[in-house]
Amino acid sequence: MQPVSPAPDTVSLSSSLSSPAQNAIAGVHEPLPQEVETALWRGNELGGPVAQVLTTGFPQLDDVLPGGGWPCGALTEVLVPQFSVSELRLLSKVMCWQTEKERTVALVGPPHAPHAPGLRHDRVDERHLVWIDVDSPRDRLWCTEQLVKAGTFGAVLSWLPLVRAEQIRRLQVLASRSKGPVFLCRPESAAREASAAPLRVVVRPHTDWQLSLQVLKRKGSPLEEPVVLPSVPGGIGKIMTERMRYPSRLRPVEPSHAVVRVAAAPLRDRSKVASTS
């Protein structure tokens, strides 16, 4: 019986090749392909745009929005404590730029008729505005869907005080196929409701003709502090004095004297005094 010769030295294939899992354990990270790296979003980072964006006209707001502006091909919810107070002051700049490019901006169910002189002060060309006067929630939603589905508008602004989560989801699907931004103006109380809109903001009036904007939802880490935006209505800034421009700087007037009011005697006591006399 011949002795068994020792087996030649062999190297295990699994030990010679490194797997991604082994690299991860060892702390070695291979670079990703460019197309994968571009599409990758990490949860602790401010997300990049998946489509084109339009600048908001407020640099401090662009800095905190993914891509640096309002997303095109997506919904943006603008929540306000009261309609017609803050939303147009926030969106007038994007309306101005779109109408200057002769792109039509549609307004669906605004609480009041558009004020043409005021829009002109904000350099919004009313010749490229479409105002759709509808009242019922069903008609508002139907008109919004048709405009978004057309995909030919520079921007769509729709006031939807009553809308369900599944209806917003359907609007988001339609908006993803359009080229312009779609803004849904809703009451601030809707902040507690679920929404498929990738961007949600709450805008409130602030001191000294400013707006306070809180980002409720964005692609990226939460934004804790609100953003304060200068927003003097167009045309007024030219005639405002310093006192009118910064009313919060005015000192409160304190009375130099106090008036002591003596409590009147009860009617019952008065009658007793009158009877004894």
GROMACS .gro file of C-alpha atoms in nm:
model
  277
    1MET     CA    1   0.000   0.000   0.000
    2GLN     CA    2   0.150   0.326  -0.115
    3PRO     CA    3   0.148   0.620   0.122
    4VAL     CA    4  -0.088   0.897   0.036
    5SER     CA    5   0.100   1.201  -0.088
    6PRO     CA    6   0.006   1.528   0.074
    7ALA     CA    7  -0.237   1.739  -0.121
    8PRO     CA    8  -0.092   2.044  -0.295
    9ASP     CA    9  -0.136   2.375  -0.128
   10THR     CA   10  -0.474   2.516  -0.224
   11VAL     CA   11  -0.620   2.855  -0.163
   12SER     CA   12  -0.989   2.882  -0.096
   13LEU     CA   13  -1.171   3.092  -0.353
   14SER     CA   14  -1.383   3.248  -0.082
   15SER     CA   15  -1.073   3.364   0.102
   16SER     CA   16  -0.907   3.510  -0.207
   17LEU     CA   17  -1.207   3.714  -0.319
   18SER     CA   18  -1.346   3.986  -0.099
   19SER     CA   19  -1.720   4.036  -0.090
   20PRO     CA   20  -1.895   4.370  -0.032
   21ALA     CA   21  -2.010   4.242   0.305
   22GLN     CA   22  -1.652   4.154   0.405
   23ASN     CA   23  -1.534   4.493   0.287
   24ALA     CA   24  -1.803   4.661   0.491
   25ILE     CA   25  -1.697   4.466   0.800
   26ALA     CA   26  -1.336   4.563   0.739
   27GLY     CA   27  -1.431   4.925   0.692
   28VAL     CA   28  -1.341   4.930   0.322
   29HIS     CA   29  -1.597   5.097   0.096
   30GLU     CA   30  -1.566   5.061  -0.277
   31PRO     CA   31  -1.679   5.359  -0.485
   32LEU     CA   32  -2.024   5.328  -0.634
   33PRO     CA   33  -2.092   5.368  -1.004
   34GLN     CA   34  -2.166   5.727  -1.098
   35GLU     CA   35  -2.529   5.664  -1.190
   36VAL     CA   36  -2.589   5.489  -0.857
   37GLU     CA   37  -2.410   5.758  -0.656
   38THR     CA   38  -2.621   6.027  -0.823
   39ALA     CA   39  -2.948   5.850  -0.740
   40LEU     CA   40  -2.847   5.764  -0.383
   41TRP     CA   41  -2.993   5.970  -0.102
   42ARG     CA   42  -2.883   5.935   0.260
   43GLY     CA   43  -3.140   6.010   0.524
   44ASN     CA   44  -2.923   6.257   0.716
   45GLU     CA   45  -2.859   6.472   0.409
   46LEU     CA   46  -3.066   6.734   0.233
   47GLY     CA   47  -3.206   6.556  -0.068
   48GLY     CA   48  -3.123   6.665  -0.418
   49PRO     CA   49  -3.389   6.737  -0.678
   50VAL     CA   50  -3.537   6.455  -0.880
   51ALA     CA   51  -3.641   6.710  -1.142
   52GLN     CA   52  -3.598   7.076  -1.222
   53VAL     CA   53  -3.653   7.338  -0.952
   54LEU     CA   54  -3.752   7.705  -0.963
   55THR     CA   55  -3.593   7.948  -0.721
   56THR     CA   56  -3.832   8.082  -0.460
   57GLY     CA   57  -3.689   8.433  -0.484
   58PHE     CA   58  -3.582   8.413  -0.119
   59PRO     CA   59  -3.215   8.302  -0.087
   60GLN     CA   60  -3.259   8.198   0.277
   61LEU     CA   61  -3.547   7.970   0.173
   62ASP     CA   62  -3.363   7.825  -0.127
   63ASP     CA   63  -3.083   7.720   0.110
   64VAL     CA   64  -3.312   7.485   0.306
   65LEU     CA   65  -3.509   7.333   0.016
   66PRO     CA   66  -3.386   7.026  -0.174
   67GLY     CA   67  -3.230   7.138  -0.500
   68GLY     CA   68  -3.251   7.503  -0.397
   69GLY     CA   69  -3.608   7.593  -0.489
   70TRP     CA   70  -3.967   7.487  -0.557
   71PRO     CA   71  -3.975   7.141  -0.717
   72CYS     CA   72  -4.120   7.106  -1.065
   73GLY     CA   73  -4.315   6.790  -1.140
   74ALA     CA   74  -4.424   6.758  -0.776
   75LEU     CA   75  -4.674   6.888  -0.524
   76THR     CA   76  -4.591   7.156  -0.270
   77GLU     CA   77  -4.840   7.212   0.010
   78VAL     CA   78  -4.863   7.567   0.144
   79LEU     CA   79  -5.050   7.564   0.476
   80VAL     CA   80  -5.177   7.896   0.611
   81PRO     CA   81  -5.378   8.001   0.920
   82GLN     CA   82  -5.605   8.212   0.698
   83PHE     CA   83  -5.643   8.216   0.322
   84SER     CA   84  -5.542   8.518   0.107
   85VAL     CA   85  -5.308   8.663   0.371
   86SER     CA   86  -4.969   8.497   0.315
   87GLU     CA   87  -4.974   8.247   0.029
   88LEU     CA   88  -4.964   8.495  -0.260
   89ARG     CA   89  -4.692   8.701  -0.089
   90LEU     CA   90  -4.488   8.381  -0.077
   91LEU     CA   91  -4.560   8.266  -0.433
   92SER     CA   92  -4.577   8.599  -0.617
   93LYS     CA   93  -4.212   8.576  -0.722
   94VAL     CA   94  -4.252   8.242  -0.899
   95MET     CA   95  -4.571   8.375  -1.059
   96CYS     CA   96  -4.374   8.678  -1.180
   97TRP     CA   97  -4.096   8.476  -1.338
   98GLN     CA   98  -4.328   8.230  -1.508
   99THR     CA   99  -4.552   8.498  -1.657
  100GLU     CA  100  -4.247   8.696  -1.771
  101LYS     CA  101  -4.153   8.388  -1.973
  102GLU     CA  102  -4.508   8.393  -2.115
  103ARG     CA  103  -4.596   8.073  -1.931
  104THR     CA  104  -4.953   8.052  -1.807
  105VAL     CA  105  -5.019   8.039  -1.433
  106ALA     CA  106  -5.354   7.894  -1.325
  107LEU     CA  107  -5.537   7.996  -1.006
  108VAL     CA  108  -5.806   7.749  -0.899
  109GLY     CA  109  -6.065   7.869  -0.648
  110PRO     CA  110  -5.879   8.156  -0.477
  111PRO     CA  111  -6.078   8.305  -0.186
  112HIS     CA  112  -6.097   8.643  -0.362
  113ALA     CA  113  -6.078   8.764  -0.719
  114PRO     CA  114  -5.718   8.836  -0.824
  115HIS     CA  115  -5.634   9.205  -0.780
  116ALA     CA  116  -5.471   9.305  -1.108
  117PRO     CA  117  -5.307   9.632  -0.985
  118GLY     CA  118  -5.153   9.452  -0.690
  119LEU     CA  119  -5.024   9.175  -0.916
  120ARG     CA  120  -4.868   9.433  -1.148
  121HIS     CA  121  -4.680   9.583  -0.852
  122ASP     CA  122  -4.529   9.236  -0.803
  123ARG     CA  123  -4.446   9.230  -1.177
  124VAL     CA  124  -4.695   8.952  -1.246
  125ASP     CA  125  -4.829   8.978  -1.601
  126GLU     CA  126  -5.205   8.923  -1.565
  127ARG     CA  127  -5.229   8.847  -1.937
  128HIS     CA  128  -5.080   8.506  -1.860
  129LEU     CA  129  -5.305   8.432  -1.562
  130VAL     CA  130  -5.604   8.197  -1.575
  131TRP     CA  131  -5.854   8.243  -1.292
  132ILE     CA  132  -6.101   7.957  -1.240
  133ASP     CA  133  -6.379   8.056  -1.001
  134VAL     CA  134  -6.511   7.737  -0.841
  135ASP     CA  135  -6.658   7.683  -0.495
  136SER     CA  136  -6.741   7.318  -0.430
  137PRO     CA  137  -6.460   7.083  -0.319
  138ARG     CA  138  -6.549   6.843  -0.599
  139ASP     CA  139  -6.518   7.109  -0.870
  140ARG     CA  140  -6.195   7.245  -0.722
  141LEU     CA  141  -6.038   6.900  -0.724
  142TRP     CA  142  -6.161   6.816  -1.076
  143CYS     CA  143  -6.027   7.142  -1.222
  144THR     CA  144  -5.693   7.093  -1.047
  145GLU     CA  145  -5.659   6.741  -1.182
  146GLN     CA  146  -5.733   6.850  -1.538
  147LEU     CA  147  -5.483   7.136  -1.526
  148VAL     CA  148  -5.209   6.920  -1.378
  149LYS     CA  149  -5.285   6.641  -1.623
  150ALA     CA  150  -5.248   6.883  -1.915
  151GLY     CA  151  -4.891   6.955  -1.804
  152THR     CA  152  -4.866   7.275  -2.010
  153PHE     CA  153  -4.892   7.537  -1.735
  154GLY     CA  154  -4.602   7.729  -1.589
  155ALA     CA  155  -4.750   7.680  -1.241
  156VAL     CA  156  -5.079   7.573  -1.085
  157LEU     CA  157  -5.205   7.725  -0.759
  158SER     CA  158  -5.509   7.552  -0.616
  159TRP     CA  159  -5.698   7.629  -0.296
  160LEU     CA  160  -5.821   7.297  -0.156
  161PRO     CA  161  -5.956   7.340   0.197
  162LEU     CA  162  -6.121   6.995   0.186
  163VAL     CA  163  -5.925   6.714   0.024
  164ARG     CA  164  -5.851   6.355   0.127
  165ALA     CA  165  -5.515   6.180   0.146
  166GLU     CA  166  -5.588   5.949  -0.149
  167GLN     CA  167  -5.685   6.247  -0.363
  168ILE     CA  168  -5.355   6.419  -0.284
  169ARG     CA  169  -5.174   6.096  -0.374
  170ARG     CA  170  -5.345   6.093  -0.713
  171LEU     CA  171  -5.253   6.457  -0.769
  172GLN     CA  172  -4.890   6.379  -0.686
  173VAL     CA  173  -4.886   6.102  -0.949
  174LEU     CA  174  -5.027   6.344  -1.206
  175ALA     CA  175  -4.788   6.621  -1.103
  176SER     CA  176  -4.487   6.392  -1.153
  177ARG     CA  177  -4.563   6.401  -1.527
  178SER     CA  178  -4.591   6.780  -1.551
  179LYS     CA  179  -4.316   7.035  -1.610
  180GLY     CA  180  -4.413   7.309  -1.368
  181PRO     CA  181  -4.466   7.330  -0.991
  182VAL     CA  182  -4.805   7.255  -0.840
  183PHE     CA  183  -4.901   7.435  -0.518
  184LEU     CA  184  -5.190   7.326  -0.296
  185CYS     CA  185  -5.305   7.596  -0.054
  186ARG     CA  186  -5.463   7.434   0.251
  187PRO     CA  187  -5.554   7.538   0.607
  188GLU     CA  188  -5.288   7.507   0.874
  189SER     CA  189  -5.502   7.250   1.056
  190ALA     CA  190  -5.420   7.004   0.774
  191ALA     CA  191  -5.064   6.978   0.907
  192ARG     CA  192  -5.177   6.686   1.124
  193GLU     CA  193  -5.301   6.491   0.822
  194ALA     CA  194  -5.098   6.249   0.611
  195SER     CA  195  -4.995   6.376   0.269
  196ALA     CA  196  -4.808   6.238  -0.032
  197ALA     CA  197  -4.672   6.583  -0.118
  198PRO     CA  198  -4.291   6.569  -0.098
  199LEU     CA  199  -4.272   6.928   0.030
  200ARG     CA  200  -4.498   7.085   0.294
  201VAL     CA  201  -4.455   7.430   0.446
  202VAL     CA  202  -4.652   7.644   0.691
  203VAL     CA  203  -4.639   8.019   0.630
  204ARG     CA  204  -4.763   8.279   0.878
  205PRO     CA  205  -4.751   8.659   0.897
  206HIS     CA  206  -4.455   8.785   1.102
  207THR     CA  207  -4.347   9.119   1.241
  208ASP     CA  208  -4.227   9.406   1.022
  209TRP     CA  209  -4.394   9.288   0.701
  210GLN     CA  210  -4.215   8.954   0.714
  211LEU     CA  211  -4.329   8.596   0.671
  212SER     CA  212  -4.242   8.310   0.905
  213LEU     CA  213  -4.209   7.984   0.714
  214GLN     CA  214  -4.180   7.644   0.879
  215VAL     CA  215  -4.078   7.343   0.669
  216LEU     CA  216  -4.291   7.052   0.787
  217LYS     CA  217  -4.175   6.798   0.532
  218ARG     CA  218  -3.886   6.785   0.290
  219LYS     CA  219  -3.646   6.529   0.149
  220GLY     CA  220  -3.380   6.539   0.416
  221SER     CA  221  -3.336   6.595   0.785
  222PRO     CA  222  -3.605   6.795   0.968
  223LEU     CA  223  -3.573   7.172   0.989
  224GLU     CA  224  -3.624   7.276   1.349
  225GLU     CA  225  -3.623   7.656   1.323
  226PRO     CA  226  -3.860   7.859   1.101
  227VAL     CA  227  -3.723   8.075   0.821
  228VAL     CA  228  -3.809   8.446   0.834
  229LEU     CA  229  -3.858   8.603   0.491
  230PRO     CA  230  -3.880   8.973   0.398
  231SER     CA  231  -4.208   9.028   0.218
  232VAL     CA  232  -4.318   9.388   0.173
  233PRO     CA  233  -4.610   9.391  -0.075
  234GLY     CA  234  -4.516   9.530  -0.413
  235GLY     CA  235  -4.551   9.906  -0.453
  236ILE     CA  236  -4.587   9.978  -0.082
  237GLY     CA  237  -4.217   9.971  -0.002
  238LYS     CA  238  -4.152  10.284  -0.209
  239ILE     CA  239  -4.383  10.499   0.002
  240MET     CA  240  -4.323  10.347   0.345
  241THR     CA  241  -4.146  10.549   0.611
  242GLU     CA  242  -3.902  10.396   0.857
  243ARG     CA  243  -4.171  10.383   1.124
  244MET     CA  244  -4.409  10.206   0.888
  245ARG     CA  245  -4.142   9.964   0.766
  246TYR     CA  246  -4.035   9.853   1.115
  247PRO     CA  247  -4.332   9.898   1.349
  248SER     CA  248  -4.183   9.658   1.604
  249ARG     CA  249  -3.907   9.909   1.676
  250LEU     CA  250  -4.151  10.167   1.802
  251ARG     CA  251  -4.139  10.210   2.178
  252PRO     CA  252  -4.460  10.132   2.356
  253VAL     CA  253  -4.625  10.437   2.506
  254GLU     CA  254  -4.648  10.408   2.883
  255PRO     CA  255  -4.895  10.633   3.070
  256SER     CA  256  -4.728  10.895   3.288
  257HIS     CA  257  -5.011  10.896   3.539
  258ALA     CA  258  -5.271  10.656   3.666
  259VAL     CA  259  -5.639  10.721   3.712
  260VAL     CA  260  -5.784  10.569   4.028
  261ARG     CA  261  -6.138  10.461   3.984
  262VAL     CA  262  -6.351  10.436   4.298
  263ALA     CA  263  -6.589  10.146   4.292
  264ALA     CA  264  -6.948  10.262   4.291
  265ALA     CA  265  -7.151  10.165   4.596
  266PRO     CA  266  -7.393   9.882   4.536
  267LEU     CA  267  -7.746   9.988   4.454
  268ARG     CA  268  -7.871   9.818   4.767
  269ASP     CA  269  -7.651  10.034   4.992
  270ARG     CA  270  -7.760  10.346   4.809
  271SER     CA  271  -8.126  10.270   4.876
  272LYS     CA  272  -8.055  10.227   5.248
  273VAL     CA  273  -7.883  10.563   5.268
  274ALA     CA  274  -8.169  10.731   5.085
  275SER     CA  275  -8.434  10.579   5.315
  276THR     CA  276  -8.257  10.683   5.637
  277SER     CA  277  -8.214  11.036   5.518
   0.00000   0.00000   0.00000
